[in-house]
Coordinates of N, CA, C and O in Angstrom, one line a residue:
M523 N 0.9 -1.2 0.0 CA 0.0 0.0 0.0 C 0.9 1.2 0.0 O 1.8 1.3 0.7
K524 N 0.6 2.2 -0.9 CA 1.4 3.4 -1.0 C 0.8 4.4 0.0 O -0.3 4.7 0.0
L525 N 1.7 4.9 0.9 CA 1.3 5.9 1.9 C 1.7 7.3 1.4 O 2.8 7.5 1.0
S526 N 0.7 8.1 1.5 CA 1.0 9.5 1.2 C 1.9 10.2 2.2 O 1.9 9.7 3.4
T527 N 2.5 11.3 1.9 CA 3.3 12.0 2.9 C 2.4 12.5 4.0 O 2.8 12.5 5.2
Q528 N 1.2 13.0 3.6 CA 0.3 13.5 4.6 C -0.1 12.4 5.6 O -0.1 12.6 6.8
L529 N -0.4 11.2 5.2 CA -0.7 10.1 6.0 C 0.4 9.7 6.9 O 0.3 9.4 8.1
L530 N 1.6 9.6 6.3 CA 2.8 9.2 7.0 C 3.1 10.2 8.1 O 3.4 9.9 9.3
S531 N 2.9 11.5 7.9 CA 3.1 12.6 8.9 C 2.1 12.4 10.0 O 2.4 12.5 11.2
A532 N 0.8 12.1 9.6 CA -0.2 11.9 10.6 C 0.1 10.7 11.5 O -0.1 10.7 12.7
L533 N 0.5 9.6 10.9 CA 0.9 8.4 11.7 C 2.0 8.7 12.6 O 2.0 8.3 13.8
T534 N 3.0 9.5 12.2 CA 4.1 9.8 13.0 C 3.7 10.7 14.2 O 4.0 10.4 15.4
L535 N 2.8 11.7 14.0 CA 2.3 12.5 15.1 C 1.5 11.7 16.0 O 1.6 11.8 17.2
A536 N 0.7 10.8 15.5 CA -0.2 9.9 16.4 C 0.7 9.0 17.2 O 0.4 8.8 18.4
S537 N 1.7 8.5 16.6 CA 2.7 7.6 17.4 C 3.3 8.4 18.5 O 3.4 7.9 19.6
L538 N 3.8 9.6 18.2 CA 4.4 10.4 19.3 C 3.5 10.7 20.4 O 3.8 10.7 21.5
A539 N 2.2 11.0 20.0 CA 1.2 11.3 21.0 C 0.9 10.1 21.9 O 0.8 10.2 23.1
L540 N 0.9 8.9 21.3 CA 0.6 7.7 22.1 C 1.8 7.4 23.0 O 1.7 7.0 24.2
I541 N 3.0 7.6 22.5 CA 4.2 7.3 23.3 C 4.3 8.2 24.5 O 4.6 7.8 25.6
S542 N 4.0 9.5 24.2 CA 4.1 10.5 25.3 C 3.1 10.2 26.4 O 3.3 10.6 27.6
G543 N 2.0 9.5 26.1 CA 1.0 9.2 27.1 C 1.2 7.8 27.8 O 0.3 7.4 28.5
C544 N 2.3 7.1 27.6 CA 2.5 5.8 28.1 C 2.5 5.7 29.6 O 2.1 4.7 30.2
N545 N 3.0 6.8 30.3 CA 3.1 6.7 31.7 C 1.7 7.1 32.4 O 1.6 7.1 33.6
K546 N 0.7 7.4 31.6 CA -0.6 7.8 32.2 C -1.3 6.5 32.7 O -1.2 5.5 32.1
K547 N -2.0 6.6 33.8 CA -2.7 5.5 34.3 C -4.0 5.2 33.6 O -4.5 4.1 33.6
E548 N -4.7 6.2 33.0 CA -5.9 6.0 32.4 C -5.7 5.3 31.0 O -4.8 5.6 30.3
A549 N -6.6 4.4 30.7 CA -6.5 3.7 29.4 C -7.1 4.6 28.3 O -8.1 5.2 28.5
E550 N -6.4 4.6 27.1 CA -7.0 5.3 26.0 C -7.5 4.3 25.0 O -6.9 3.2 24.8
A551 N -8.5 4.6 24.2 CA -9.0 3.7 23.2 C -8.0 3.6 22.1 O -7.4 4.5 21.7
P552 N -7.9 2.3 21.6 CA -6.9 2.2 20.4 C -7.5 2.8 19.2 O -8.7 3.0 19.0
I553 N -6.6 3.2 18.3 CA -7.0 3.8 17.1 C -7.3 2.7 16.1 O -6.6 1.8 15.9
A554 N -8.5 2.8 15.5 CA -9.1 1.7 14.7 C -8.5 1.7 13.3 O -8.4 0.6 12.7
S555 N -8.2 2.8 12.7 CA -7.8 2.8 11.3 C -6.9 3.9 11.0 O -6.7 4.8 11.7
A556 N -6.3 3.8 9.8 CA -5.4 4.9 9.3 C -6.2 6.2 9.2 O -5.7 7.3 9.5
S557 N -7.4 6.2 8.7 CA -8.2 7.4 8.6 C -8.5 8.0 9.9 O -8.6 9.2 10.1
A558 N -8.7 7.2 11.0 CA -8.9 7.7 12.3 C -7.6 8.4 12.8 O -7.7 9.4 13.5
V559 N -6.5 7.8 12.5 CA -5.2 8.5 12.8 C -5.1 9.9 12.2 O -4.8 10.8 12.8
V560 N -5.4 9.9 10.9 CA -5.4 11.2 10.2 C -6.3 12.2 10.8 O -6.0 13.3 11.1
A561 N -7.5 11.7 11.1 CA -8.5 12.6 11.7 C -8.1 13.1 13.1 O -8.3 14.3 13.5
A562 N -7.5 12.2 13.9 CA -7.0 12.6 15.2 C -5.8 13.5 15.2 O -5.7 14.4 16.1
A563 N -4.9 13.3 14.3 CA -3.7 14.0 14.3 C -3.8 15.3 13.4 O -3.0 16.2 13.7
A564 N -4.7 15.4 12.5 CA -4.8 16.6 11.6 C -5.6 17.6 12.2 O -6.6 17.3 13.0
P565 N -5.3 18.9 12.0 CA -6.2 20.0 12.4 C -7.6 19.8 11.8 O -7.8 19.2 10.7
A566 N -8.6 20.3 12.5 CA -10.0 20.2 12.0 C -10.2 20.7 10.6 O -11.0 20.2 9.9
A567 N -9.5 21.8 10.3 CA -9.7 22.4 9.0 C -8.6 22.0 8.0 O -8.3 22.8 7.1
A568 N -8.1 20.8 8.1 CA -7.0 20.3 7.2 C -7.5 20.3 5.8 O -8.6 19.9 5.5
E569 N -6.6 20.7 4.9 CA -7.0 20.7 3.5 C -6.6 19.4 2.9 O -5.6 18.8 3.1
N570 N -7.5 18.9 2.0 CA -7.3 17.7 1.3 C -6.4 18.0 0.1 O -6.9 18.2 -1.0
V571 N -5.1 18.1 0.3 CA -4.2 18.5 -0.8 C -4.2 17.6 -2.0 O -4.2 18.0 -3.1
I572 N -4.1 16.3 -1.7 CA -4.1 15.3 -2.8 C -5.4 15.4 -3.6 O -5.3 15.4 -4.9
G573 N -6.5 15.4 -3.0 CA -7.8 15.5 -3.7 C -7.9 16.8 -4.5 O -8.3 16.8 -5.7
K574 N -7.5 17.9 -3.9 CA -7.6 19.2 -4.6 C -6.6 19.2 -5.8 O -7.0 19.7 -6.9
T575 N -5.4 18.7 -5.6 CA -4.5 18.7 -6.7 C -4.9 17.8 -7.9 O -4.9 18.2 -9.0
T576 N -5.4 16.6 -7.5 CA -5.8 15.7 -8.6 C -7.1 16.2 -9.3 O -7.2 16.1 -10.5
Y577 N -8.0 16.8 -8.5 CA -9.1 17.5 -9.2 C -8.7 18.5 -10.2 O -9.1 18.6 -11.3
G578 N -7.7 19.4 -9.8 CA -7.3 20.5 -10.6 C -6.5 20.0 -11.9 O -6.7 20.5 -12.9
K579 N -5.8 18.9 -11.7 CA -5.0 18.4 -12.9 C -5.8 17.5 -13.8 O -5.5 17.4 -15.0
T580 N -6.8 16.7 -13.2 CA -7.4 15.7 -14.0 C -8.9 15.9 -14.1 O -9.5 16.0 -15.2
C581 N -9.6 15.9 -13.0 CA -11.0 15.8 -12.9 C -11.8 17.1 -13.3 O -12.9 17.0 -13.8
S582 N -11.1 18.2 -13.1 CA -11.8 19.5 -13.4 C -12.1 19.7 -14.9 O -13.0 20.4 -15.3
M583 N -11.4 18.9 -15.7 CA -11.6 19.1 -17.2 C -13.1 18.7 -17.5 O -13.6 19.3 -18.4
C584 N -13.6 17.8 -16.8 CA -15.0 17.4 -17.0 C -16.0 18.0 -16.0 O -17.0 18.5 -16.3
H585 N -15.6 17.9 -14.7 CA -16.5 18.4 -13.6 C -16.7 19.9 -13.6 O -17.8 20.3 -13.3
A586 N -15.7 20.7 -13.9 CA -15.9 22.1 -13.9 C -16.8 22.6 -15.0 O -17.5 23.6 -14.9
A587 N -16.8 21.8 -16.1 CA -17.7 22.2 -17.3 C -18.9 21.4 -17.4 O -19.6 21.5 -18.4
N588 N -19.2 20.5 -16.5 CA -20.4 19.6 -16.5 C -20.4 18.7 -17.8 O -21.4 18.4 -18.4
V589 N -19.2 18.3 -18.3 CA -19.1 17.4 -19.4 C -19.7 16.1 -19.1 O -19.4 15.5 -18.1
A590 N -20.5 15.5 -20.0 CA -21.1 14.2 -19.9 C -21.9 14.0 -18.6 O -22.0 12.9 -18.1
G591 N -22.4 15.1 -18.1 CA -23.2 15.1 -16.9 C -22.4 15.1 -15.6 O -22.9 14.8 -14.5
A592 N -21.1 15.3 -15.7 CA -20.2 15.4 -14.5 C -20.7 16.5 -13.6 O -20.7 17.6 -14.0
P593 N -21.1 16.2 -12.3 CA -21.5 17.2 -11.4 C -20.4 18.2 -11.0 O -19.3 17.8 -10.7
K594 N -20.7 19.5 -11.1 CA -19.8 20.5 -10.7 C -19.6 20.5 -9.1 O -20.7 20.5 -8.4
P595 N -18.4 20.5 -8.6 CA -18.3 20.6 -7.2 C -18.9 21.9 -6.7 O -18.8 22.9 -7.3
G596 N -19.7 21.8 -5.6 CA -20.4 22.9 -5.1 C -21.9 23.0 -5.5 O -22.7 23.7 -4.9
D597 N -22.3 22.2 -6.5 CA -23.6 22.2 -7.0 C -24.4 21.2 -6.1 O -24.5 20.0 -6.4
K598 N -25.0 21.7 -5.0 CA -25.6 20.8 -4.0 C -26.8 20.0 -4.6 O -27.0 18.9 -4.3
A599 N -27.5 20.7 -5.5 CA -28.7 20.0 -6.1 C -28.3 18.8 -6.9 O -28.9 17.7 -6.9
D600 N -27.1 18.9 -7.6 CA -26.7 17.8 -8.5 C -25.9 16.7 -7.7 O -26.0 15.5 -7.9
W601 N -25.2 17.1 -6.6 CA -24.5 16.2 -5.8 C -25.3 15.5 -4.7 O -25.0 14.4 -4.3
S602 N -26.4 16.1 -4.2 CA -27.1 15.6 -3.1 C -27.6 14.2 -3.3 O -27.4 13.3 -2.5
P603 N -28.3 13.8 -4.5 CA -28.7 12.4 -4.7 C -27.5 11.5 -4.8 O -27.6 10.3 -4.4
R604 N -26.4 12.0 -5.3 CA -25.2 11.1 -5.4 C -24.6 10.8 -4.0 O -24.3 9.7 -3.7
I605 N -24.5 11.9 -3.2 CA -24.0 11.7 -1.9 C -24.9 10.8 -1.0 O -24.4 10.0 -0.2
A606 N -26.2 10.9 -1.3 CA -27.1 10.1 -0.5 C -26.9 8.6 -0.8 O -27.3 7.7 0.1
Q607 N -26.3 8.2 -1.9 CA -26.0 6.8 -2.2 C -24.9 6.2 -1.3 O -24.7 5.0 -1.2
G608 N -24.1 7.1 -0.7 CA -23.0 6.7 0.2 C -21.6 6.8 -0.5 O -21.5 6.7 -1.7
M609 N -20.6 6.9 0.3 CA -19.3 7.1 -0.2 C -18.8 5.9 -0.9 O -18.1 6.0 -1.9
D610 N -19.1 4.7 -0.4 CA -18.7 3.5 -1.1 C -19.1 3.4 -2.6 O -18.4 3.0 -3.5
V611 N -20.4 3.8 -2.8 CA -20.9 3.9 -4.2 C -20.2 4.9 -5.0 O -19.8 4.7 -6.2
L612 N -19.9 6.1 -4.4 CA -19.2 7.1 -5.2 C -17.8 6.7 -5.5 O -17.3 6.9 -6.6
Y613 N -17.1 6.1 -4.5 CA -15.8 5.5 -4.8 C -15.8 4.5 -5.9 O -15.0 4.5 -6.8
K614 N -16.8 3.6 -5.8 CA -16.9 2.5 -6.8 C -17.1 3.1 -8.2 O -16.4 2.7 -9.2
H615 N -18.0 4.1 -8.4 CA -18.2 4.7 -9.7 C -17.0 5.4 -10.2 O -16.7 5.4 -11.4
A616 N -16.3 6.1 -9.3 CA -15.1 6.8 -9.7 C -13.9 5.9 -10.1 O -13.2 6.1 -11.1
L617 N -13.8 4.8 -9.4 CA -12.7 3.8 -9.6 C -13.0 3.0 -10.9 O -12.1 2.7 -11.7
E618 N -14.3 2.5 -11.0 CA -14.6 1.5 -12.0 C -15.3 2.1 -13.2 O -15.4 1.4 -14.2
G619 N -15.8 3.3 -13.1 CA -16.6 3.9 -14.1 C -18.1 3.7 -13.9 O -18.5 2.8 -13.1
Y620 N -18.9 4.5 -14.6 CA -20.4 4.3 -14.4 C -21.1 5.0 -15.5 O -20.7 6.1 -16.0
T621 N -22.2 4.4 -16.0 CA -23.0 5.1 -16.9 C -24.4 5.1 -16.3 O -25.0 4.0 -15.9
G622 N -25.0 6.3 -16.2 CA -26.4 6.4 -15.6 C -27.2 7.4 -16.5 O -26.8 7.8 -17.5
A623 N -28.4 7.7 -15.9 CA -29.4 8.5 -16.6 C -28.8 9.9 -16.9 O -29.2 10.6 -17.8
K624 N -28.0 10.4 -16.0 CA -27.5 11.8 -16.1 C -26.1 11.9 -16.8 O -25.6 13.0 -17.0
G625 N -25.6 10.8 -17.2 CA -24.3 10.9 -17.9 C -23.4 9.7 -17.6 O -23.9 8.6 -17.2
Q626 N -22.1 9.9 -17.8 CA -21.2 8.8 -17.6 C -19.9 9.3 -16.9 O -19.5 10.4 -17.0
M627 N -19.3 8.3 -16.2 CA -18.0 8.6 -15.5 C -17.0 7.5 -16.0 O -17.3 6.3 -15.8
P628 N -16.0 7.9 -16.7 CA -15.0 6.9 -17.1 C -14.2 6.4 -15.8 O -14.0 7.2 -14.8
A629 N -13.7 5.2 -15.8 CA -12.9 4.7 -14.7 C -11.8 5.6 -14.4 O -11.1 6.0 -15.4
R630 N -11.6 6.0 -13.2 CA -10.5 6.8 -12.8 C -10.4 8.1 -13.5 O -9.4 8.7 -13.7
G631 N -11.6 8.6 -14.0 CA -11.7 9.9 -14.7 C -10.9 9.8 -16.0 O -10.5 10.8 -16.5
G632 N -10.6 8.6 -16.5 CA -9.8 8.5 -17.7 C -8.3 8.5 -17.5 O -7.6 8.4 -18.4
A633 N -7.9 8.6 -16.3 CA -6.5 8.7 -15.9 C -6.1 7.4 -15.2 O -6.1 7.3 -14.0
A634 N -5.8 6.3 -16.0 CA -5.5 5.0 -15.5 C -4.3 5.0 -14.5 O -4.2 4.1 -13.7
N635 N -3.5 6.0 -14.5 CA -2.3 6.1 -13.6 C -2.7 6.5 -12.2 O -1.8 6.4 -11.3
L636 N -3.9 7.0 -11.9 CA -4.2 7.4 -10.6 C -4.4 6.2 -9.7 O -5.0 5.2 -10.0
S637 N -3.9 6.3 -8.5 CA -4.0 5.2 -7.5 C -5.4 5.3 -6.9 O -6.1 6.3 -7.0
D638 N -5.8 4.2 -6.3 CA -7.1 4.2 -5.6 C -7.2 5.3 -4.6 O -8.2 5.9 -4.4
D639 N -6.1 5.5 -3.8 CA -6.1 6.5 -2.8 C -6.3 7.9 -3.4 O -7.0 8.7 -2.8
D640 N -5.6 8.2 -4.5 CA -5.8 9.5 -5.2 C -7.2 9.7 -5.6 O -7.8 10.8 -5.5
V641 N -7.8 8.7 -6.2 CA -9.2 8.8 -6.7 C -10.1 9.0 -5.5 O -11.0 9.9 -5.6
K642 N -10.0 8.3 -4.4 CA -10.8 8.4 -3.3 C -10.6 9.8 -2.6 O -11.6 10.5 -2.2
A643 N -9.4 10.3 -2.6 CA -9.2 11.6 -2.0 C -9.9 12.7 -2.9 O -10.4 13.7 -2.3
T644 N -9.9 12.5 -4.2 CA -10.5 13.5 -5.0 C -12.0 13.4 -4.9 O -12.7 14.5 -4.9
V645 N -12.6 12.2 -4.7 CA -14.0 12.1 -4.5 C -14.3 12.8 -3.1 O -15.3 13.6 -3.1
D646 N -13.5 12.6 -2.1 CA -13.7 13.3 -0.8 C -13.7 14.8 -1.0 O -14.5 15.5 -0.4
Y647 N -12.7 15.3 -1.8 CA -12.6 16.7 -2.0 C -13.9 17.3 -2.7 O -14.4 18.3 -2.2
M648 N -14.3 16.6 -3.7 CA -15.5 17.1 -4.4 C -16.8 17.1 -3.5 O -17.6 18.0 -3.5
V649 N -16.9 16.0 -2.8 CA -18.1 15.9 -1.9 C -18.0 16.9 -0.8 O -19.0 17.6 -0.5
A650 N -16.9 17.2 -0.3 CA -16.7 18.2 0.8 C -17.1 19.6 0.2 O -17.7 20.4 1.0
Q651 N -16.9 19.9 -1.0 CA -17.2 21.1 -1.7 C -18.7 21.2 -1.9 O -19.3 22.3 -2.1
S652 N -19.4 20.1 -1.9 CA -20.8 20.0 -2.4 C -21.8 19.7 -1.3 O -23.0 19.5 -1.6
R653 N -21.4 19.6 0.0 CA -22.4 19.3 1.1 C -23.1 20.6 1.4 O -22.7 21.6 1.4

């Protein structure tokens, strides 16, 4: 699995926080996942740099211009029914491609070189802009 610099930094910060608390008598809940580590270690208003960059370089070509029905980030009316399907469905459509009544989405936005993590970060970025 390829770890991004941001995730690696978050894991390092979380590890240091856990080590510094070793002498405390109260038990702390274990961290369940890498995303929980990122959420715990990152500031509340942390920017999704990977998603924003990938959107700008690849995805904006269709999404900014609503090509083939691609919903524009920030268009709540267009995104709302998509978001209601759940993130797993959005990830699947972005990773594998999808053809529906409103248009089509090529697998990985037509950029086969994008990793799963990059695609998911970009979906997260667009959803965050559209809530």
